[in-house]
Amino acid sequence: MRETTPQTIIRLKGAVCRKPEWSMAEPADFELCEGEHIAIVGENGAGKSMLVGMITGRHPLLGHDPFYDFRPSPSKLASENIAYITFRDCYGADNDRTYFLQQRWNQFEIDPETPTVGALLEEAAAFSGIAGEVWFDHYRNSLFETFQIGSLLDKYIILLSSGELRKFQLVKVLLKHPRVLIIDNPFIGLDSPTRAQLCELFEVLASKRYVQMVLVLSRKSDIPQVVTHVVEVSNRRVMPKQPVAEYLHNSGNGQAHVVVGMNHITVRYGARTILKDFSWTVRRGERWALTGENGSGKSTLLSLICADNPQAYACDITLFDHPRGSGESIWDIKRHIGYVSPEMHRAYQRNIPCEKIVASGLKETIGLYERPTEADYQKCRRWMQIFGIEELWGRSFLELSSGEQRLVLLARAFIKDPQLLILDEPLHGLDDRRRKMVRMIIDGFCQNPEKTLLMVSHYEDEFPQCITNRLHLQKTT
């Protein structure tokens, strides 16, 4: 079967600006293809904004204009297909000319004619140019639900928090249904929880294929999981596009942290030897497929990593760059790991609501012994939506089918955004549609080059595309 070439949406080839003050130090190349989400990174003054101006057509070029192919959008105009938002390290939108310093805290001084969030979004929808399309109402409602904007509709725009304002601005732009969304400084001025929430919103946008994103960043550490490729701009020079894992590996001087290190491990149960003189190293960002016949030691191997096997204490094991037994507790280890296995599934014979099962992943308990916060439940809702089980909210775990139970446990494994994802036969009991969905979710999660995956299966077609390494275990004799 011939592989199809991804559609090129935007391309610059040897681009030079007409005005010298907008020019790079050398002709610029840039390409955004279907399925890509790009981070443009570089120091302050490196030329990132100049590149964006060239991409969007704001900086006219000598010779050829940028190449655009916005299909399936019916419009060929860059102005109707590329949306550009720049966030500042201040409160308020770029077009808010009436805002003054203390206005947010002086509600009695607000003009009663000041528009609300709902009014401004209605206005944006009316002028979107697509409001009359039959699918538009569903699209708008889906955006409101995704960004949880309903509770903000009655608020004055100047009373929004920084995080709320960012959500409003994104929804306002997305109501125009752009093909490409360019965001300059998406995380500036946001605290850590709000940055994490924004990253999750980016992932939802990518998963629903609403738009392709180009994020303009000043810090490598700000590159979110959704990014697939990186373009670095340095001294007004545009570097070649790189896969995000390659860029981070190269910019980190090739350092690869050891997530799992096993040195001459032997595990016996009575006269039976499961693993004999076994050594293995897993580095950060690797995605391993583990195979082998029944009884070859796959699950035993994973139990050593998860600190569930008491023989782990007698073995030479390194986890997350730290030797096992150097003072860490089981819970110190487990908080970095998301884990699903047939053994775990059997352990969950509890009459517990599904949302509490998912929330227990944040605390690494079989049951739920702490009352989840509202923020915890928000994470539960997001991950249950991602796995297509939001309708199971409030249902008892024991009332579900085996396949539904497995999806709940998968959501539990992902909810903490683990450094290491261990999936032992994760697709057991799932139908073909849900198997495909879970593989796609795993691939999406592993777009982040910092994430490491260990997955066991007896079926080759169950492994996701992100697999980079393989280990086949043989039964000991």
GROMACS .gro file of C-alpha atoms in nm:
model
  477
    1MET     CA    1   0.000   0.000   0.000
    2ARG     CA    2   0.139   0.340  -0.097
    3GLU     CA    3   0.182   0.590   0.183
    4THR     CA    4   0.013   0.922   0.119
    5THR     CA    5   0.211   1.242   0.165
    6PRO     CA    6   0.065   1.463   0.439
    7GLN     CA    7  -0.108   1.775   0.311
    8THR     CA    8   0.107   2.088   0.332
    9ILE     CA    9  -0.103   2.363   0.487
   10ILE     CA   10   0.153   2.647   0.503
   11ARG     CA   11   0.495   2.666   0.341
   12LEU     CA   12   0.767   2.929   0.317
   13LYS     CA   13   1.055   2.852   0.082
   14GLY     CA   14   1.353   3.086   0.086
   15ALA     CA   15   1.127   3.364   0.211
   16VAL     CA   16   1.264   3.721   0.230
   17CYS     CA   17   1.064   4.022   0.353
   18ARG     CA   18   1.030   4.331   0.138
   19LYS     CA   19   1.116   4.562   0.428
   20PRO     CA   20   1.467   4.518   0.570
   21GLU     CA   21   1.349   4.581   0.929
   22TRP     CA   22   1.131   4.268   0.905
   23SER     CA   23   1.393   4.049   0.739
   24MET     CA   24   1.571   3.749   0.880
   25ALA     CA   25   1.949   3.715   0.862
   26GLU     CA   26   1.897   3.463   0.581
   27PRO     CA   27   1.602   3.337   0.371
   28ALA     CA   28   1.353   3.145   0.583
   29ASP     CA   29   1.200   2.801   0.529
   30PHE     CA   30   0.893   2.682   0.721
   31GLU     CA   31   0.633   2.412   0.664
   32LEU     CA   32   0.321   2.310   0.857
   33CYS     CA   33   0.168   1.979   0.748
   34GLU     CA   34  -0.155   1.803   0.828
   35GLY     CA   35  -0.150   1.645   1.175
   36GLU     CA   36   0.134   1.862   1.307
   37HIS     CA   37   0.130   2.101   1.603
   38ILE     CA   38   0.444   2.314   1.601
   39ALA     CA   39   0.630   2.506   1.871
   40ILE     CA   40   0.834   2.803   1.747
   41VAL     CA   41   1.099   2.855   2.015
   42GLY     CA   42   1.379   3.102   2.068
   43GLU     CA   43   1.517   3.372   2.293
   44ASN     CA   44   1.369   3.720   2.318
   45GLY     CA   45   1.450   3.916   2.002
   46ALA     CA   46   1.552   3.603   1.811
   47GLY     CA   47   1.298   3.666   1.534
   48LYS     CA   48   1.000   3.451   1.636
   49SER     CA   49   0.746   3.729   1.578
   50MET     CA   50   0.906   3.812   1.243
   51LEU     CA   51   0.859   3.452   1.135
   52VAL     CA   52   0.493   3.460   1.243
   53GLY     CA   53   0.447   3.780   1.041
   54MET     CA   54   0.585   3.604   0.735
   55ILE     CA   55   0.363   3.296   0.792
   56THR     CA   56   0.045   3.502   0.830
   57GLY     CA   57   0.118   3.738   0.541
   58ARG     CA   58   0.147   4.048   0.761
   59HIS     CA   59   0.505   4.093   0.638
   60PRO     CA   60   0.493   4.097   0.254
   61LEU     CA   61   0.761   3.889   0.086
   62LEU     CA   62   0.984   3.946  -0.212
   63GLY     CA   63   0.899   3.717  -0.499
   64HIS     CA   64   0.656   3.441  -0.404
   65ASP     CA   65   0.388   3.476  -0.138
   66PRO     CA   66   0.352   3.200   0.123
   67PHE     CA   67   0.198   2.879  -0.009
   68TYR     CA   68  -0.137   2.798   0.155
   69ASP     CA   69  -0.365   2.495   0.121
   70PHE     CA   70  -0.641   2.523   0.380
   71ARG     CA   71  -0.853   2.232   0.261
   72PRO     CA   72  -1.117   2.129   0.361
   73SER     CA   73  -1.193   2.494   0.441
   74PRO     CA   74  -1.395   2.646   0.155
   75SER     CA   75  -1.201   2.974   0.185
   76LYS     CA   76  -0.853   3.021   0.042
   77LEU     CA   77  -0.781   3.344   0.232
   78ALA     CA   78  -0.516   3.339   0.504
   79SER     CA   79  -0.713   3.602   0.696
   80GLU     CA   80  -1.008   3.363   0.725
   81ASN     CA   81  -0.808   3.050   0.800
   82ILE     CA   82  -0.527   3.166   1.029
   83ALA     CA   83  -0.615   3.302   1.373
   84TYR     CA   84  -0.341   3.476   1.573
   85ILE     CA   85  -0.356   3.548   1.946
   86THR     CA   86  -0.080   3.711   2.145
   87PHE     CA   87  -0.098   3.709   2.523
   88ARG     CA   88   0.072   3.975   2.733
   89ASP     CA   89   0.200   3.959   3.090
   90CYS     CA   90  -0.088   4.178   3.205
   91TYR     CA   91  -0.458   4.165   3.262
   92GLY     CA   92  -0.699   4.237   2.980
   93ALA     CA   93  -0.722   4.175   2.609
   94ASP     CA   94  -0.522   4.355   2.345
   95ASN     CA   95  -0.828   4.541   2.223
   96ASP     CA   96  -0.944   4.649   2.569
   97ARG     CA   97  -0.886   5.025   2.556
   98THR     CA   98  -1.103   5.115   2.855
   99TYR     CA   99  -0.930   4.905   3.118
  100PHE     CA  100  -0.754   5.080   3.404
  101LEU     CA  101  -0.533   4.939   3.679
  102GLN     CA  102  -0.776   4.896   3.969
  103GLN     CA  103  -1.091   4.834   3.764
  104ARG     CA  104  -1.103   4.461   3.830
  105TRP     CA  105  -1.132   4.530   4.206
  106ASN     CA  106  -1.370   4.826   4.183
  107GLN     CA  107  -1.691   4.664   4.067
  108PHE     CA  108  -1.900   4.967   4.166
  109GLU     CA  109  -1.722   5.170   3.897
  110ILE     CA  110  -1.818   4.936   3.610
  111ASP     CA  111  -2.033   5.097   3.343
  112PRO     CA  112  -2.364   4.905   3.327
  113GLU     CA  113  -2.325   4.900   2.949
  114THR     CA  114  -2.008   4.691   2.985
  115PRO     CA  115  -2.064   4.370   2.786
  116THR     CA  116  -2.065   4.027   2.944
  117VAL     CA  117  -1.873   3.725   2.827
  118GLY     CA  118  -2.191   3.579   2.680
  119ALA     CA  119  -2.273   3.895   2.485
  120LEU     CA  120  -1.923   3.917   2.340
  121LEU     CA  121  -1.926   3.551   2.236
  122GLU     CA  122  -2.269   3.593   2.074
  123GLU     CA  123  -2.132   3.888   1.882
  124ALA     CA  124  -1.826   3.687   1.775
  125ALA     CA  125  -2.051   3.400   1.662
  126ALA     CA  126  -2.274   3.636   1.463
  127PHE     CA  127  -1.977   3.778   1.275
  128SER     CA  128  -1.799   3.446   1.230
  129GLY     CA  129  -1.921   3.404   0.875
  130ILE     CA  130  -2.025   3.046   0.943
  131ALA     CA  131  -2.301   3.102   1.199
  132GLY     CA  132  -2.562   2.998   0.944
  133GLU     CA  133  -2.406   2.659   0.876
  134VAL     CA  134  -2.615   2.362   0.993
  135TRP     CA  135  -2.328   2.228   1.204
  136PHE     CA  136  -2.238   2.557   1.372
  137ASP     CA  137  -2.465   2.530   1.679
  138HIS     CA  138  -2.323   2.188   1.763
  139TYR     CA  139  -1.968   2.319   1.714
  140ARG     CA  140  -2.033   2.622   1.938
  141ASN     CA  141  -2.192   2.410   2.211
  142SER     CA  142  -1.903   2.166   2.193
  143LEU     CA  143  -1.655   2.453   2.239
  144PHE     CA  144  -1.848   2.586   2.538
  145GLU     CA  145  -1.851   2.241   2.695
  146THR     CA  146  -1.483   2.175   2.622
  147PHE     CA  147  -1.373   2.505   2.776
  148GLN     CA  148  -1.640   2.493   3.052
  149ILE     CA  149  -1.737   2.846   2.966
  150GLY     CA  150  -2.105   2.826   3.071
  151SER     CA  151  -2.046   2.958   3.423
  152LEU     CA  152  -1.869   3.267   3.281
  153LEU     CA  153  -2.136   3.383   3.037
  154ASP     CA  154  -2.296   3.632   3.280
  155LYS     CA  155  -1.966   3.782   3.402
  156TYR     CA  156  -1.827   4.115   3.287
  157ILE     CA  157  -1.518   4.066   3.075
  158ILE     CA  158  -1.305   4.287   3.304
  159LEU     CA  159  -1.385   4.069   3.606
  160LEU     CA  160  -1.234   3.751   3.468
  161SER     CA  161  -0.924   3.596   3.618
  162SER     CA  162  -0.620   3.552   3.394
  163GLY     CA  163  -0.708   3.188   3.329
  164GLU     CA  164  -1.074   3.268   3.261
  165LEU     CA  165  -0.978   3.549   3.026
  166ARG     CA  166  -0.751   3.316   2.831
  167LYS     CA  167  -1.031   3.062   2.790
  168PHE     CA  168  -1.267   3.338   2.671
  169GLN     CA  169  -1.018   3.466   2.414
  170LEU     CA  170  -0.954   3.115   2.280
  171VAL     CA  171  -1.325   3.038   2.247
  172LYS     CA  172  -1.387   3.375   2.079
  173VAL     CA  173  -1.123   3.300   1.817
  174LEU     CA  174  -1.225   2.936   1.771
  175LEU     CA  175  -1.585   3.042   1.697
  176LYS     CA  176  -1.447   3.154   1.360
  177HIS     CA  177  -1.343   2.792   1.300
  178PRO     CA  178  -0.987   2.869   1.182
  179ARG     CA  179  -0.776   2.607   1.007
  180VAL     CA  180  -0.463   2.717   1.196
  181LEU     CA  181  -0.436   2.880   1.540
  182ILE     CA  182  -0.113   3.066   1.624
  183ILE     CA  183  -0.071   3.155   1.992
  184ASP     CA  184   0.211   3.378   2.112
  185ASN     CA  185   0.308   3.334   2.479
  186PRO     CA  186   0.015   3.104   2.573
  187PHE     CA  187   0.145   3.042   2.928
  188ILE     CA  188   0.273   3.385   3.026
  189GLY     CA  189   0.133   3.512   3.356
  190LEU     CA  190  -0.039   3.183   3.445
  191ASP     CA  191   0.018   2.983   3.762
  192SER     CA  192   0.109   2.614   3.745
  193PRO     CA  193  -0.247   2.469   3.779
  194THR     CA  194  -0.380   2.706   3.511
  195ARG     CA  195  -0.092   2.621   3.278
  196ALA     CA  196  -0.172   2.252   3.324
  197GLN     CA  197  -0.539   2.318   3.250
  198LEU     CA  198  -0.448   2.509   2.933
  199CYS     CA  199  -0.227   2.218   2.820
  200GLU     CA  200  -0.521   1.983   2.870
  201LEU     CA  201  -0.743   2.213   2.661
  202PHE     CA  202  -0.482   2.208   2.383
  203GLU     CA  203  -0.486   1.827   2.394
  204VAL     CA  204  -0.866   1.821   2.369
  205LEU     CA  205  -0.857   2.059   2.072
  206ALA     CA  206  -0.601   1.834   1.902
  207SER     CA  207  -0.795   1.514   1.977
  208LYS     CA  208  -1.114   1.662   1.831
  209ARG     CA  209  -0.925   1.794   1.526
  210TYR     CA  210  -1.077   2.140   1.569
  211VAL     CA  211  -0.761   2.319   1.462
  212GLN     CA  212  -0.387   2.284   1.410
  213MET     CA  213  -0.177   2.485   1.652
  214VAL     CA  214   0.145   2.683   1.629
  215LEU     CA  215   0.269   2.792   1.973
  216VAL     CA  216   0.531   3.066   2.003
  217LEU     CA  217   0.743   3.008   2.314
  218SER     CA  218   1.049   3.161   2.476
  219ARG     CA  219   1.127   2.863   2.703
  220LYS     CA  220   1.196   2.504   2.604
  221SER     CA  221   1.037   2.388   2.930
  222ASP     CA  222   0.704   2.537   2.818
  223ILE     CA  223   0.667   2.298   2.523
  224PRO     CA  224   0.342   2.111   2.596
  225GLN     CA  225   0.261   1.749   2.524
  226VAL     CA  226   0.045   1.835   2.224
  227VAL     CA  227   0.344   1.962   2.022
  228THR     CA  228   0.472   1.724   1.754
  229HIS     CA  229   0.751   1.936   1.598
  230VAL     CA  230   0.977   2.225   1.693
  231VAL     CA  231   1.117   2.511   1.484
  232GLU     CA  232   1.392   2.704   1.661
  233VAL     CA  233   1.464   3.066   1.569
  234SER     CA  234   1.809   3.194   1.667
  235ASN     CA  235   1.974   3.525   1.576
  236ARG     CA  236   1.710   3.585   1.309
  237ARG     CA  237   1.774   3.247   1.150
  238VAL     CA  238   1.501   2.983   1.115
  239MET     CA  239   1.638   2.637   1.193
  240PRO     CA  240   1.503   2.320   1.023
  241LYS     CA  241   1.188   2.167   1.170
  242GLN     CA  242   1.256   1.873   1.404
  243PRO     CA  243   1.036   1.611   1.574
  244VAL     CA  244   0.991   1.726   1.931
  245ALA     CA  245   1.170   1.423   2.081
  246GLU     CA  246   1.473   1.483   1.858
  247TYR     CA  247   1.482   1.853   1.946
  248LEU     CA  248   1.462   1.796   2.320
  249HIS     CA  249   1.722   1.520   2.303
  250ASN     CA  250   1.965   1.738   2.110
  251SER     CA  251   1.907   2.051   2.316
  252GLY     CA  252   1.963   1.848   2.634
  253ASN     CA  253   2.313   1.749   2.515
  254GLY     CA  254   2.200   1.393   2.454
  255GLN     CA  255   2.136   1.314   2.820
  256ALA     CA  256   1.894   1.022   2.860
  257HIS     CA  257   1.775   0.962   3.214
  258VAL     CA  258   1.733   0.605   3.338
  259VAL     CA  259   1.370   0.536   3.423
  260VAL     CA  260   1.423   0.164   3.490
  261GLY     CA  261   1.756  -0.008   3.541
  262MET     CA  262   1.784  -0.377   3.628
  263ASN     CA  263   2.122  -0.537   3.690
  264HIS     CA  264   2.150  -0.918   3.693
  265ILE     CA  265   1.804  -0.975   3.843
  266THR     CA  266   1.696  -1.324   3.954
  267VAL     CA  267   1.346  -1.400   4.083
  268ARG     CA  268   1.251  -1.744   4.218
  269TYR     CA  269   0.939  -1.894   4.369
  270GLY     CA  270   1.046  -2.213   4.543
  271ALA     CA  271   1.217  -2.432   4.286
  272ARG     CA  272   1.083  -2.232   3.994
  273THR     CA  273   1.296  -1.954   3.846
  274ILE     CA  274   1.097  -1.678   3.668
  275LEU     CA  275   1.378  -1.436   3.581
  276LYS     CA  276   1.741  -1.544   3.575
  277ASP     CA  277   2.038  -1.306   3.565
  278PHE     CA  278   1.823  -1.050   3.384
  279SER     CA  279   1.952  -0.701   3.298
  280TRP     CA  280   1.757  -0.423   3.129
  281THR     CA  281   1.773  -0.044   3.093
  282VAL     CA  282   1.479   0.179   3.000
  283ARG     CA  283   1.558   0.543   2.932
  284ARG     CA  284   1.325   0.840   2.948
  285GLY     CA  285   1.117   0.879   2.635
  286GLU     CA  286   1.146   0.516   2.520
  287ARG     CA  287   0.830   0.317   2.442
  288TRP     CA  288   0.875  -0.057   2.492
  289ALA     CA  289   0.666  -0.347   2.366
  290LEU     CA  290   0.703  -0.649   2.599
  291THR     CA  291   0.620  -0.989   2.453
  292GLY     CA  292   0.663  -1.352   2.551
  293GLU     CA  293   0.461  -1.664   2.613
  294ASN     CA  294   0.258  -1.715   2.928
  295GLY     CA  295   0.483  -1.770   3.227
  296SER     CA  296   0.788  -1.602   3.075
  297GLY     CA  297   0.797  -1.337   3.348
  298LYS     CA  298   0.638  -1.029   3.189
  299SER     CA  299   0.401  -0.950   3.474
  300THR     CA  300   0.667  -1.038   3.733
  301LEU     CA  301   0.901  -0.792   3.567
  302LEU     CA  302   0.641  -0.514   3.587
  303SER     CA  303   0.559  -0.596   3.949
  304LEU     CA  304   0.925  -0.534   4.039
  305ILE     CA  305   0.907  -0.188   3.883
  306CYS     CA  306   0.581  -0.097   4.054
  307ALA     CA  307   0.716  -0.208   4.395
  308ASP     CA  308   0.433  -0.461   4.430
  309ASN     CA  309   0.672  -0.756   4.444
  310PRO     CA  310   0.858  -0.796   4.777
  311GLN     CA  311   1.156  -0.952   4.596
  312ALA     CA  312   1.225  -0.606   4.450
  313TYR     CA  313   1.403  -0.511   4.776
  314ALA     CA  314   1.665  -0.784   4.723
  315CYS     CA  315   1.733  -0.686   4.362
  316ASP     CA  316   1.967  -0.429   4.205
  317ILE     CA  317   1.705  -0.196   4.057
  318THR     CA  318   1.723   0.172   3.964
  319LEU     CA  319   1.402   0.371   3.922
  320PHE     CA  320   1.392   0.730   3.797
  321ASP     CA  321   1.770   0.764   3.835
  322HIS     CA  322   1.760   0.650   4.202
  323PRO     CA  323   1.873   0.307   4.328
  324ARG     CA  324   1.584   0.109   4.477
  325GLY     CA  325   1.602   0.105   4.857
  326SER     CA  326   1.775   0.441   4.890
  327GLY     CA  327   1.507   0.572   5.123
  328GLU     CA  328   1.204   0.609   4.898
  329SER     CA  329   0.868   0.458   4.994
  330ILE     CA  330   0.638   0.254   4.772
  331TRP     CA  331   0.422   0.565   4.735
  332ASP     CA  332   0.720   0.775   4.626
  333ILE     CA  333   0.762   0.530   4.339
  334LYS     CA  334   0.396   0.487   4.251
  335ARG     CA  335   0.326   0.859   4.222
  336HIS     CA  336   0.539   0.862   3.903
  337ILE     CA  337   0.368   0.557   3.751
  338GLY     CA  338   0.034   0.498   3.582
  339TYR     CA  339  -0.047   0.126   3.588
  340VAL     CA  340  -0.312  -0.109   3.451
  341SER     CA  341  -0.295  -0.489   3.467
  342PRO     CA  342  -0.521  -0.794   3.489
  343GLU     CA  343  -0.414  -0.830   3.855
  344MET     CA  344  -0.525  -0.474   3.928
  345HIS     CA  345  -0.855  -0.537   3.753
  346ARG     CA  346  -0.919  -0.839   3.974
  347ALA     CA  347  -0.835  -0.632   4.283
  348TYR     CA  348  -1.108  -0.379   4.206
  349GLN     CA  349  -1.404  -0.588   4.317
  350ARG     CA  350  -1.546  -0.294   4.510
  351ASN     CA  351  -1.890  -0.135   4.496
  352ILE     CA  352  -1.747   0.213   4.432
  353PRO     CA  353  -1.875   0.483   4.191
  354CYS     CA  354  -1.664   0.504   3.876
  355GLU     CA  355  -1.555   0.863   3.932
  356LYS     CA  356  -1.406   0.764   4.268
  357ILE     CA  357  -1.220   0.476   4.105
  358VAL     CA  358  -1.067   0.723   3.858
  359ALA     CA  359  -0.991   0.975   4.136
  360SER     CA  360  -0.812   0.706   4.337
  361GLY     CA  361  -0.537   0.717   4.074
  362LEU     CA  362  -0.435   1.055   4.213
  363LYS     CA  363  -0.371   0.896   4.555
  364GLU     CA  364  -0.259   0.548   4.439
  365THR     CA  365  -0.505   0.350   4.650
  366ILE     CA  366  -0.733   0.063   4.560
  367GLY     CA  367  -1.022   0.231   4.736
  368LEU     CA  368  -1.068   0.601   4.798
  369TYR     CA  369  -0.981   0.712   5.149
  370GLU     CA  370  -0.964   1.087   5.095
  371ARG     CA  371  -1.248   1.302   4.974
  372PRO     CA  372  -1.159   1.429   4.624
  373THR     CA  373  -1.151   1.803   4.571
  374GLU     CA  374  -1.353   1.974   4.299
  375ALA     CA  375  -1.030   2.007   4.100
  376ASP     CA  376  -0.982   1.629   4.132
  377TYR     CA  377  -1.332   1.570   3.999
  378GLN     CA  378  -1.269   1.809   3.710
  379LYS     CA  379  -0.970   1.593   3.613
  380CYS     CA  380  -1.188   1.282   3.644
  381ARG     CA  381  -1.446   1.431   3.410
  382ARG     CA  382  -1.185   1.526   3.154
  383TRP     CA  383  -1.024   1.181   3.146
  384MET     CA  384  -1.358   1.000   3.146
  385GLN     CA  385  -1.457   1.214   2.847
  386ILE     CA  386  -1.130   1.132   2.670
  387PHE     CA  387  -1.200   0.759   2.714
  388GLY     CA  388  -1.565   0.803   2.610
  389ILE     CA  389  -1.709   0.693   2.945
  390GLU     CA  390  -1.849   1.019   3.079
  391GLU     CA  391  -2.195   0.857   3.091
  392LEU     CA  392  -2.061   0.616   3.358
  393TRP     CA  393  -2.031   0.900   3.612
  394GLY     CA  394  -2.215   0.790   3.928
  395ARG     CA  395  -2.243   0.426   3.817
  396SER     CA  396  -2.113   0.151   4.042
  397PHE     CA  397  -1.797  -0.015   3.913
  398LEU     CA  398  -1.944  -0.363   3.972
  399GLU     CA  399  -2.246  -0.284   3.751
  400LEU     CA  400  -2.030  -0.233   3.445
  401SER     CA  401  -1.923  -0.473   3.174
  402SER     CA  402  -1.564  -0.596   3.180
  403GLY     CA  403  -1.475  -0.364   2.890
  404GLU     CA  404  -1.626  -0.061   3.063
  405GLN     CA  405  -1.436  -0.149   3.380
  406ARG     CA  406  -1.110  -0.164   3.184
  407LEU     CA  407  -1.173   0.186   3.041
  408VAL     CA  408  -1.236   0.321   3.392
  409LEU     CA  409  -0.905   0.172   3.510
  410LEU     CA  410  -0.726   0.318   3.207
  411ALA     CA  411  -0.862   0.664   3.291
  412ARG     CA  412  -0.734   0.605   3.646
  413ALA     CA  413  -0.384   0.530   3.512
  414PHE     CA  414  -0.368   0.845   3.297
  415ILE     CA  415  -0.524   1.095   3.539
  416LYS     CA  416  -0.202   1.179   3.723
  417ASP     CA  417  -0.008   1.249   3.399
  418PRO     CA  418   0.254   0.985   3.496
  419GLN     CA  419   0.618   0.988   3.392
  420LEU     CA  420   0.603   0.612   3.333
  421LEU     CA  421   0.297   0.442   3.188
  422ILE     CA  422   0.282   0.065   3.246
  423LEU     CA  423   0.007  -0.114   3.055
  424ASP     CA  424  -0.021  -0.490   3.102
  425GLU     CA  425  -0.273  -0.626   2.849
  426PRO     CA  426  -0.466  -0.295   2.855
  427LEU     CA  427  -0.703  -0.384   2.570
  428HIS     CA  428  -0.850  -0.697   2.731
  429GLY     CA  429  -1.229  -0.702   2.694
  430LEU     CA  430  -1.247  -0.405   2.455
  431ASP     CA  431  -1.430  -0.410   2.122
  432ASP     CA  432  -1.255  -0.310   1.799
  433ARG     CA  433  -1.369   0.052   1.811
  434ARG     CA  434  -1.248   0.104   2.167
  435ARG     CA  435  -0.921  -0.078   2.101
  436LYS     CA  436  -0.850   0.170   1.824
  437MET     CA  437  -0.950   0.461   2.049
  438VAL     CA  438  -0.720   0.350   2.334
  439ARG     CA  439  -0.425   0.303   2.097
  440MET     CA  440  -0.481   0.657   1.970
  441ILE     CA  441  -0.492   0.792   2.326
  442ILE     CA  442  -0.166   0.614   2.409
  443ASP     CA  443  -0.004   0.756   2.095
  444GLY     CA  444  -0.127   1.103   2.185
  445PHE     CA  445   0.004   1.075   2.541
  446CYS     CA  446   0.343   0.957   2.417
  447GLN     CA  447   0.388   1.256   2.187
  448ASN     CA  448   0.545   1.412   2.494
  449PRO     CA  449   0.912   1.307   2.470
  450GLU     CA  450   0.937   1.302   2.850
  451LYS     CA  451   0.690   1.013   2.877
  452THR     CA  452   0.800   0.650   2.893
  453LEU     CA  453   0.581   0.351   2.805
  454LEU     CA  454   0.602  -0.020   2.891
  455MET     CA  455   0.325  -0.225   2.732
  456VAL     CA  456   0.256  -0.599   2.739
  457SER     CA  457   0.040  -0.775   2.483
  458HIS     CA  458   0.016  -1.111   2.312
  459TYR     CA  459  -0.126  -0.948   1.998
  460GLU     CA  460   0.099  -0.747   1.769
  461ASP     CA  461  -0.187  -0.533   1.635
  462GLU     CA  462  -0.260  -0.405   1.986
  463PHE     CA  463   0.064  -0.210   2.014
  464PRO     CA  464   0.039   0.164   1.934
  465GLN     CA  465   0.245   0.331   1.663
  466CYS     CA  466   0.468   0.508   1.916
  467ILE     CA  467   0.662   0.189   2.008
  468THR     CA  468   1.038   0.244   1.977
  469ASN     CA  469   1.189  -0.062   2.151
  470ARG     CA  470   1.104  -0.430   2.201
  471LEU     CA  471   1.180  -0.693   2.462
  472HIS     CA  472   1.083  -1.060   2.414
  473LEU     CA  473   1.109  -1.280   2.725
  474GLN     CA  474   1.175  -1.653   2.706
  475LYS     CA  475   1.068  -1.902   2.969
  476THR     CA  476   1.356  -2.012   3.187
  477THR     CA  477   1.435  -2.382   3.184
   0.00000   0.00000   0.00000
